[in-house]
Each structure stands twice: as C-alpha cells, then as structure tokens.
Coordinates of C-alpha atoms in Angstrom, one line a residue:
M561 CA 44.2 192.3 -68.7
D562 CA 41.1 193.7 -69.8
E563 CA 37.7 193.2 -68.5
R564 CA 36.4 190.9 -71.1
E565 CA 39.6 188.3 -70.6
A566 CA 39.3 189.0 -67.0
S567 CA 35.4 187.4 -67.3
L568 CA 36.4 184.8 -69.6
L569 CA 38.9 183.4 -67.0
A570 CA 36.9 184.2 -64.4
A571 CA 34.5 181.3 -65.9
L572 CA 36.6 178.7 -66.5
P573 CA 36.8 177.3 -63.3
E574 CA 33.3 176.5 -62.8
Q575 CA 33.2 175.4 -66.6
I576 CA 36.0 173.0 -66.0
H577 CA 34.5 171.8 -62.6
L578 CA 31.0 171.4 -64.4
A579 CA 32.7 169.2 -67.5
Q580 CA 34.2 167.2 -64.6
R581 CA 31.1 166.6 -62.6
R582 CA 28.5 166.0 -65.7
A583 CA 30.4 164.8 -68.7
P584 CA 32.1 161.3 -68.0
A585 CA 34.6 161.4 -70.6
Y586 CA 36.1 164.7 -69.0
G587 CA 35.7 163.1 -65.4
R588 CA 38.5 160.6 -66.8
I589 CA 40.3 163.2 -68.9
L590 CA 40.3 166.0 -66.2
G591 CA 40.9 163.6 -63.3
G592 CA 42.6 164.7 -60.5
I593 CA 42.7 168.5 -61.6
D594 CA 41.9 171.3 -59.4
A595 CA 39.1 172.8 -61.4
M596 CA 39.2 176.3 -58.8
A597 CA 42.9 176.6 -59.8
V598 CA 42.3 177.0 -63.4
T599 CA 42.1 180.9 -63.5
T600 CA 45.2 181.7 -65.7
W601 CA 45.9 180.9 -69.7
E602 CA 49.1 179.0 -68.2
A603 CA 47.1 176.7 -66.2
L604 CA 44.5 176.3 -69.0
A605 CA 47.6 175.4 -71.3
A606 CA 48.5 172.4 -68.9
L607 CA 45.2 170.6 -69.4
P608 CA 44.8 167.9 -72.1
V609 CA 43.7 168.5 -75.6
T610 CA 40.8 167.0 -76.8
R611 CA 40.8 166.2 -80.7
K612 CA 38.0 165.1 -83.1
A613 CA 39.6 161.6 -83.3
D614 CA 39.0 161.4 -79.6
L615 CA 35.3 162.1 -80.0
T616 CA 35.1 159.6 -82.8
E617 CA 36.6 157.0 -80.6
L618 CA 34.6 157.2 -77.5
Q619 CA 31.4 157.6 -79.1
G620 CA 32.1 154.3 -81.1
R621 CA 32.3 153.3 -77.4
H622 CA 30.1 155.1 -75.3
P623 CA 27.6 156.1 -77.8
P624 CA 25.8 158.6 -79.1
F625 CA 28.6 161.5 -77.5
G626 CA 31.3 159.7 -75.9
G627 CA 30.6 160.9 -72.2
F628 CA 31.2 164.3 -73.5
S629 CA 27.6 165.9 -73.3
A630 CA 26.3 167.3 -70.1
V631 CA 22.5 166.2 -71.2
A632 CA 21.4 163.1 -71.6
P633 CA 19.6 162.4 -75.6
G634 CA 16.5 162.6 -74.7
E635 CA 16.4 166.1 -73.4
L636 CA 18.2 167.5 -76.2
A637 CA 16.1 169.3 -79.1
R638 CA 18.1 167.9 -81.8
I639 CA 21.1 165.2 -82.4
F640 CA 23.0 165.8 -85.6
A641 CA 25.8 163.5 -87.3
S642 CA 28.9 165.1 -88.8
P643 CA 31.5 162.9 -91.4
G644 CA 33.3 160.5 -89.0
P645 CA 30.6 159.9 -87.8
I646 CA 30.4 162.2 -85.1
F647 CA 27.5 163.0 -83.4
D648 CA 26.7 166.5 -82.0
P649 CA 23.9 167.6 -79.9
E650 CA 21.8 170.6 -79.9
A651 CA 19.9 171.5 -76.7
R652 CA 16.4 173.3 -75.9
R653 CA 17.4 177.0 -76.3
G654 CA 17.5 179.5 -78.6
D655 CA 20.4 180.3 -80.5
Y656 CA 22.2 177.6 -79.2
W657 CA 24.8 177.4 -82.0
R658 CA 25.4 181.6 -80.9
F659 CA 25.0 182.5 -84.9
A660 CA 22.8 185.7 -83.7
R661 CA 25.7 187.8 -83.6
A662 CA 27.6 186.8 -86.9
L663 CA 24.0 187.3 -88.6
F664 CA 23.7 190.9 -86.8
A665 CA 27.3 192.1 -87.7
T666 CA 26.4 191.1 -91.4
G667 CA 23.6 193.5 -91.1
F668 CA 20.4 191.4 -90.9
R669 CA 17.8 193.0 -88.5
A670 CA 14.5 192.1 -87.2
G671 CA 11.9 191.9 -90.2
D672 CA 14.6 190.6 -92.6
V673 CA 14.2 187.2 -94.0
L674 CA 17.0 185.0 -94.8
H675 CA 17.2 182.5 -97.5
N676 CA 19.0 179.2 -95.8
C677 CA 21.2 177.3 -98.1
F678 CA 22.7 175.6 -95.7
S679 CA 21.9 171.9 -95.2
Y680 CA 18.9 170.7 -92.9
H681 CA 19.7 167.1 -92.6
F682 CA 22.6 165.2 -90.5
T683 CA 24.4 168.0 -90.1
P684 CA 23.8 171.1 -87.9
A685 CA 24.7 173.9 -90.2
G686 CA 20.9 174.9 -91.2
S687 CA 19.7 174.6 -87.9
M688 CA 22.8 176.9 -86.9
F689 CA 21.6 179.9 -89.1
E690 CA 18.1 179.6 -88.7
S691 CA 18.0 179.6 -84.8
G692 CA 20.5 183.0 -85.2
A693 CA 18.6 184.5 -87.7
Q694 CA 15.3 183.4 -85.6
A695 CA 16.8 185.2 -82.1
L696 CA 17.0 188.2 -84.4
G697 CA 13.5 188.1 -85.4
C698 CA 13.8 187.4 -89.0
A699 CA 11.9 185.2 -90.9
V700 CA 14.0 182.0 -92.3
F701 CA 13.3 180.3 -96.0
P702 CA 14.6 176.7 -95.1
A703 CA 15.8 176.0 -98.6
G704 CA 18.5 173.6 -98.2
T705 CA 21.0 172.6 -100.6
G706 CA 20.7 172.2 -104.4
N707 CA 17.9 172.4 -107.2
T708 CA 19.3 175.9 -108.2
E709 CA 15.9 176.7 -110.7
L710 CA 14.2 176.1 -107.1
Q711 CA 16.2 178.5 -105.4
V712 CA 15.8 181.0 -107.8
Q713 CA 12.5 180.9 -108.1
A714 CA 12.1 181.1 -104.1
M715 CA 13.9 183.9 -104.3
A716 CA 12.3 185.7 -106.5
G717 CA 9.1 184.9 -104.9
V718 CA 10.2 185.3 -101.1
R719 CA 12.3 188.5 -101.8
P720 CA 14.5 187.5 -99.2
A721 CA 17.0 190.3 -97.7
G722 CA 20.1 188.0 -97.5
Y723 CA 21.6 184.7 -98.3
A724 CA 23.3 182.0 -95.6
G725 CA 25.2 179.6 -97.7
T726 CA 28.7 178.2 -98.6
P727 CA 31.0 180.9 -100.4
D728 CA 30.5 179.4 -104.0
Y729 CA 26.7 178.8 -104.0
L730 CA 25.3 182.2 -104.0
K731 CA 27.3 182.9 -106.8
V732 CA 25.6 179.7 -108.8
I733 CA 22.3 180.9 -107.9
L734 CA 23.1 184.2 -109.1
E735 CA 24.3 183.1 -112.3
K736 CA 21.5 180.9 -113.1
A737 CA 19.1 183.8 -112.4
D738 CA 20.9 185.6 -114.9
E739 CA 21.0 182.8 -117.7
Q740 CA 16.9 183.0 -116.9
G741 CA 16.6 186.7 -116.9
V742 CA 15.4 186.8 -113.0
D743 CA 16.3 189.9 -111.3
L744 CA 17.6 189.2 -107.7
S745 CA 19.0 192.7 -107.1
F746 CA 16.7 193.2 -104.1
L747 CA 19.6 190.9 -102.0
R748 CA 21.4 193.0 -99.7
F749 CA 23.5 190.4 -97.5
G750 CA 25.3 187.1 -97.4
H751 CA 26.6 185.6 -94.8
V752 CA 28.8 182.1 -96.0
T753 CA 30.9 179.4 -94.0
G754 CA 31.9 176.0 -94.6
G755 CA 34.9 176.5 -97.0
A756 CA 37.4 179.0 -98.3
F757 CA 36.0 182.3 -99.4
M758 CA 38.2 182.8 -102.2
P759 CA 39.4 186.3 -103.5
D760 CA 37.5 186.0 -107.1
V761 CA 34.4 185.2 -105.3
K762 CA 34.4 188.5 -103.2
S763 CA 35.1 190.4 -106.4
F764 CA 32.3 188.8 -107.7
Y765 CA 29.7 189.8 -105.3
R766 CA 31.3 193.5 -104.5
D767 CA 31.0 194.1 -108.0
R768 CA 27.2 193.2 -107.7
G769 CA 27.1 195.4 -104.7
L770 CA 26.3 192.5 -102.3
E771 CA 27.6 193.0 -99.2
V772 CA 28.8 189.3 -98.3
F773 CA 30.8 188.7 -95.0
Q774 CA 32.1 185.2 -93.5
S775 CA 32.9 183.6 -90.4
Y776 CA 34.2 180.4 -88.7
G777 CA 32.4 177.7 -86.6
T778 CA 32.5 174.0 -86.5
A779 CA 29.9 171.6 -85.9
D780 CA 30.6 170.8 -82.7
L781 CA 31.3 173.9 -81.2
G782 CA 29.1 176.5 -83.3
L783 CA 30.4 180.1 -84.0
V784 CA 33.7 180.5 -83.0
A785 CA 34.7 184.0 -84.9
Y786 CA 32.8 186.2 -87.4
E787 CA 33.9 188.9 -89.7
S788 CA 32.2 192.7 -89.3
A789 CA 32.0 195.6 -91.7
A790 CA 36.0 196.5 -90.9
R791 CA 36.8 193.1 -93.0
E792 CA 40.1 193.0 -91.0
G793 CA 40.2 189.3 -89.3
L794 CA 37.6 187.8 -87.6
I795 CA 35.9 188.8 -84.1
L796 CA 35.9 185.9 -81.5
D797 CA 32.5 185.2 -80.3
E798 CA 31.8 186.2 -76.5
H799 CA 31.4 182.4 -75.0
V800 CA 34.7 180.8 -76.6
I801 CA 38.0 181.0 -75.2
V802 CA 40.7 180.5 -77.8
E803 CA 44.4 179.8 -77.9
I804 CA 46.8 178.6 -81.0
V805 CA 48.8 176.5 -80.2
R806 CA 51.7 174.4 -81.9
P807 CA 50.3 171.8 -84.4
G808 CA 50.7 168.5 -83.1
T809 CA 50.8 169.8 -79.5
G810 CA 48.7 171.8 -76.8
D811 CA 51.8 174.4 -76.5
P812 CA 50.6 177.9 -77.3
V813 CA 52.6 179.6 -79.6
A814 CA 53.9 183.6 -79.8
E815 CA 51.7 186.3 -80.2
G816 CA 50.8 186.7 -84.4
E817 CA 52.3 182.7 -85.2
V818 CA 50.2 180.3 -87.4
G819 CA 49.4 177.6 -85.5
E820 CA 46.0 175.1 -84.5
I821 CA 42.8 176.9 -83.2
V822 CA 41.8 175.0 -80.0
V823 CA 38.8 176.0 -78.1
T824 CA 37.3 176.1 -75.0
I825 CA 33.6 176.6 -74.9
L826 CA 31.6 178.2 -72.1
N827 CA 28.7 175.8 -72.9
R828 CA 26.7 174.0 -70.2
D829 CA 25.3 171.5 -72.2
Y830 CA 28.8 170.1 -74.4
P831 CA 31.1 171.6 -72.3
L832 CA 34.0 170.7 -74.5
V833 CA 38.0 171.7 -73.2
R834 CA 40.6 172.4 -75.2
F835 CA 39.1 171.1 -78.4
A836 CA 41.7 170.9 -81.1
T837 CA 39.5 171.7 -84.4
G838 CA 42.7 170.9 -86.9
D839 CA 42.4 174.2 -88.1
L840 CA 45.1 176.7 -88.6
S841 CA 44.8 180.8 -87.7
A842 CA 46.9 183.2 -86.0
F843 CA 45.9 186.1 -83.4
M844 CA 46.0 189.7 -85.1
P845 CA 46.9 192.2 -83.0
G846 CA 45.0 195.2 -81.3
T847 CA 41.1 195.7 -81.8
S848 CA 38.9 196.2 -85.0
P849 CA 38.0 199.2 -86.4
C850 CA 34.5 198.7 -86.0
G851 CA 34.3 199.3 -82.6
R852 CA 34.4 195.4 -81.2
T853 CA 36.7 194.7 -78.6
N854 CA 37.1 191.2 -78.6
R855 CA 40.1 189.7 -79.9
R856 CA 40.6 188.8 -83.7
I857 CA 42.1 185.7 -85.4
R858 CA 43.0 185.9 -89.2
G859 CA 40.7 183.4 -90.4
W860 CA 40.9 179.9 -91.7
L861 CA 44.7 179.5 -92.9
G862 CA 44.5 175.8 -93.6
R863 CA 44.7 172.5 -91.7
A864 CA 46.7 171.2 -89.0
D865 CA 47.1 168.2 -89.7
Q866 CA 50.6 167.5 -91.4
T867 CA 51.0 163.5 -91.4
T868 CA 52.9 162.0 -93.9
K869 CA 54.6 159.0 -94.5
V870 CA 58.8 158.5 -95.1
K871 CA 60.3 155.2 -95.7
G872 CA 56.9 153.5 -94.7
M873 CA 56.6 155.2 -91.5
F874 CA 54.4 158.0 -90.2
V875 CA 55.8 161.2 -89.5
H876 CA 53.6 163.6 -87.0
A877 CA 53.8 166.9 -86.7
G878 CA 53.5 166.8 -82.7
Q879 CA 56.8 164.6 -83.3
I880 CA 58.7 167.7 -84.8
A881 CA 57.5 169.4 -82.1
E882 CA 58.8 167.2 -79.4
V883 CA 62.5 167.0 -81.2
L884 CA 62.1 171.1 -80.5
K885 CA 61.0 171.0 -77.6
R886 CA 64.3 168.8 -76.6
H887 CA 66.4 172.2 -77.7
P888 CA 64.8 175.2 -75.9
E889 CA 67.5 177.5 -77.9
C890 CA 65.5 176.7 -81.2
A891 CA 63.0 178.5 -82.1
R892 CA 60.5 177.9 -85.2
G893 CA 61.4 174.5 -87.0
R894 CA 60.3 172.8 -90.0
L895 CA 60.6 168.7 -91.5
V896 CA 60.9 169.3 -95.3
V897 CA 60.4 165.6 -97.0
D898 CA 61.3 165.3 -100.8
R899 CA 63.3 162.6 -103.1
A900 CA 66.7 162.4 -103.8
D901 CA 68.5 159.5 -105.4
G902 CA 65.1 157.5 -105.6
A903 CA 64.4 157.4 -101.9
D904 CA 62.5 159.5 -99.3
R905 CA 64.7 162.3 -97.9
M906 CA 64.2 164.4 -94.4
T907 CA 65.5 167.8 -94.0
L908 CA 64.6 169.7 -90.6
R909 CA 65.1 173.2 -90.9
V910 CA 65.6 174.6 -87.8
E911 CA 65.6 178.1 -86.8
S912 CA 68.3 179.1 -84.2
E913 CA 71.6 181.0 -83.7
P914 CA 74.8 179.0 -84.8
A915 CA 76.0 176.6 -81.8
A916 CA 78.8 174.0 -81.8
G917 CA 77.0 170.8 -81.9
L918 CA 73.5 171.8 -82.4
S919 CA 72.8 170.1 -85.9
E920 CA 74.5 167.0 -84.3
A921 CA 72.4 167.2 -81.2
L922 CA 68.9 167.9 -83.6
A923 CA 69.6 164.5 -85.4
A924 CA 70.1 162.5 -82.6
S925 CA 67.0 163.8 -81.7
L926 CA 64.8 163.2 -85.0
V927 CA 66.3 159.5 -85.0
A928 CA 65.0 159.2 -81.2
V929 CA 61.6 160.5 -82.1
T930 CA 60.9 159.4 -85.4
K931 CA 63.1 156.6 -85.7
L932 CA 64.1 157.8 -89.1
K933 CA 67.7 159.7 -90.1
G934 CA 67.5 163.1 -91.6
Q935 CA 69.4 166.0 -92.2
V936 CA 69.2 168.9 -90.3
E937 CA 69.9 172.7 -91.4
I938 CA 70.3 175.5 -89.1
V939 CA 68.6 178.7 -90.4
P940 CA 68.4 182.5 -89.1
P941 CA 65.3 183.3 -86.6
G942 CA 62.6 184.5 -88.6
S943 CA 63.3 182.8 -92.1
L944 CA 60.7 180.0 -92.2
T945 CA 57.2 181.3 -93.7
N946 CA 54.6 181.7 -90.6
D947 CA 52.2 179.9 -92.0
G948 CA 51.8 176.9 -89.4
K949 CA 53.4 174.8 -91.8
V950 CA 55.3 171.8 -89.6
I951 CA 56.1 169.3 -92.3
E952 CA 56.1 170.2 -96.0
D953 CA 56.1 167.4 -98.2
L954 CA 57.6 168.2 -101.9
R955 CA 57.1 164.8 -103.3
K956 CA 55.3 164.6 -106.3
Y957 CA 52.4 162.0 -106.4
E958 CA 50.7 160.3 -109.7
S959 CA 47.5 161.7 -109.9

C-alpha cells in the first residue's frame, strides 16, 4: 500500500465517526457501525451506499439537507439547488469545492484572468470555479451563461488567459467572434466540465492552439478528478476516496472493469459517505506520465441507472446483480431486452465456463428476483463488452 492510500484509509475512521455524530442522517444510516474499524477497502465496501434519490427523499422530510450536513444552514456561506431539487451547502472556507488543483493542472497561475461561463445562480458551478481560481490568485470575470455577443465583447475587453464552462460553449463564443471579426487569439487555456467533451470539439480547440482540459465532479461532491497535460485519464483529487462498483449495488468490481463511481469525501461540513454518483467509469492502471501519482479513472463513460420496464414491470440493474450473486461461479452478466412475436423478451447473457444445470438455475433465479421469465445464454469469460452495461434495451421506441 502506498503512502497516499495509507493516509486516505487512516483518515476514514474519524470521518465516519464525524458523520455519525454531526450528520443526523448518517447517525441513522451508519448506526451500530464501529467507525474505528473502517480502516480497509473491504470495511468501507461493507458500508451502505447513499444515492441521490436518498438525498431528495430525506431533504423533503428534513429540509434543507436531509440530515446529511454537519453545519447549520445559517453558518454556511451559500446554499445551492440542483435539479431534483437537491440542496447543496457551501461552507465558509476558501476553495471549498477544491477546483484550484484542476485549474492549476490546466495552466492557470496567479495573475491570470479567468472568464467563468458557469452559472452563478441556483447551481454551484460558477462558485466552484470562482473560488478555485481565487485560491490560485487569479481574477475572475463572472460571465455566467448565454448572451454570446456580450461574452465576445467582454473577452475582447478584459483579455482573459482562459475560459471555464461547458465543453461546447467556448466553441460557440469563438465562432461568434470569428463571425464578428473579433480577435480572441490571446486565450491560452480552457477548463471544461458539465457534459461530454466530444472528439470533434477537442479537435476544434486543438486546431486553434488552445489547451483545453476537462474534469469530473458533481454539485454534491465538488471536484472528483481532473485532466493533466499527459491527457491520459483523469487524476483523482486528494480529498476523495473513490470506489468503482457494480451498477445498482455497492460491490466493488475488478480493476479496470467499468462500473459506477462511488465517492467518500473527506469534507467535515458535508461528510458524504459512499455516495453513488450514478456515473460510470473505470480505474486505469499505473500513474500518469505527468508525474502526479494519484490513481486515475477513464473519465465519464455514461450513466449507471439502467432501469427499464418489461411487460409492465420495472427491472433494475441491482436485480441482475442479485441474480449473479446467487451464482458465484459466474462473472459478468448482461440482461438484453428486445421484442419477439409482438412481446417483450429478456435474455440473460452470463460469462461462465459451461456447467450442467447452470442455465436452468440462472433462469430460476431470474424469475425469483424479477418475477419475469427470461432465456439464459452462457458465453465465454471475457466476451461481454467492458462498458458497465448491466441492462441493454434493444427495443425501438417511437419518437
């Protein structure tokens, strides 16, 4: 175990104990758990997972934070609302969301000006990047979203070193500047998040000589991982403990396998423990060529919520995981849903060595767990695509 991993695991017991004492929701969720014994990955994986749906439900019953905050609302700097709504606290301390590290890796330094095109109302993205930039000693132009012509004018007047915003919007601004004959070639950097950073958009920036990097975070957690000049995956932030689990469960997957990102954050004000983001990724082996030694993930690879409805009944990824758990000789599995003869059809494809009676046993477990009958197909180990999909719905829907 390296020094960083040992340090993170050593911090876990006190963080769990703090959550139990100061966040009433975790006093219930983690009640009866010996916090001082949570010192290994295995012990962490045995704790319950908290999901966004839990936040929404409990915040409705116990506003504004559902008992997950360790700080009273009046002691905070700001309170934000994400879609749901889910209310997110920001405590009174610098770089609360920890984006300074990501901006530094992008190239921002003290004395630079950041043109911040993230929203400043309701959601915390604007504050995330402003507080991170100010922690580096940068000035910030609080541009917010929209008003593209005004964005061009402001950039031309202030001449910022770089941009922060969604991946596509800088392209929109630059194209508007081209249309108006405004020179924005002084821009050197860009930092983007909040959406998929598509290859064609990356090429557009690269062709203009712009160094644009990405990060991954959420409104609940702040920064989780960020890109460096090596451009090989995203490097985990120093204050998060990340697991990759099988979608719909809290069970860690094998190294390199795609699964759901689950984060325990070392935040004394909002101590989220095993918070399931609903996003898919996978750990990368080794360390970054840039010299940073923390673990890396592959970046955002889609959503983990793969719930579908078959013959009028919902089928969840967690149910398929439960079927596989009943048959430890099986590795990965995927439920494929399609139509045949005018009716919904389920086929459970499972990686395993052939064994007498296995298909029949799996079919029985599928019925027991989902209350629906389905076919079973045994496939060779390693043959299912490593993309995190547990349920694949092939049915065509009318638009």
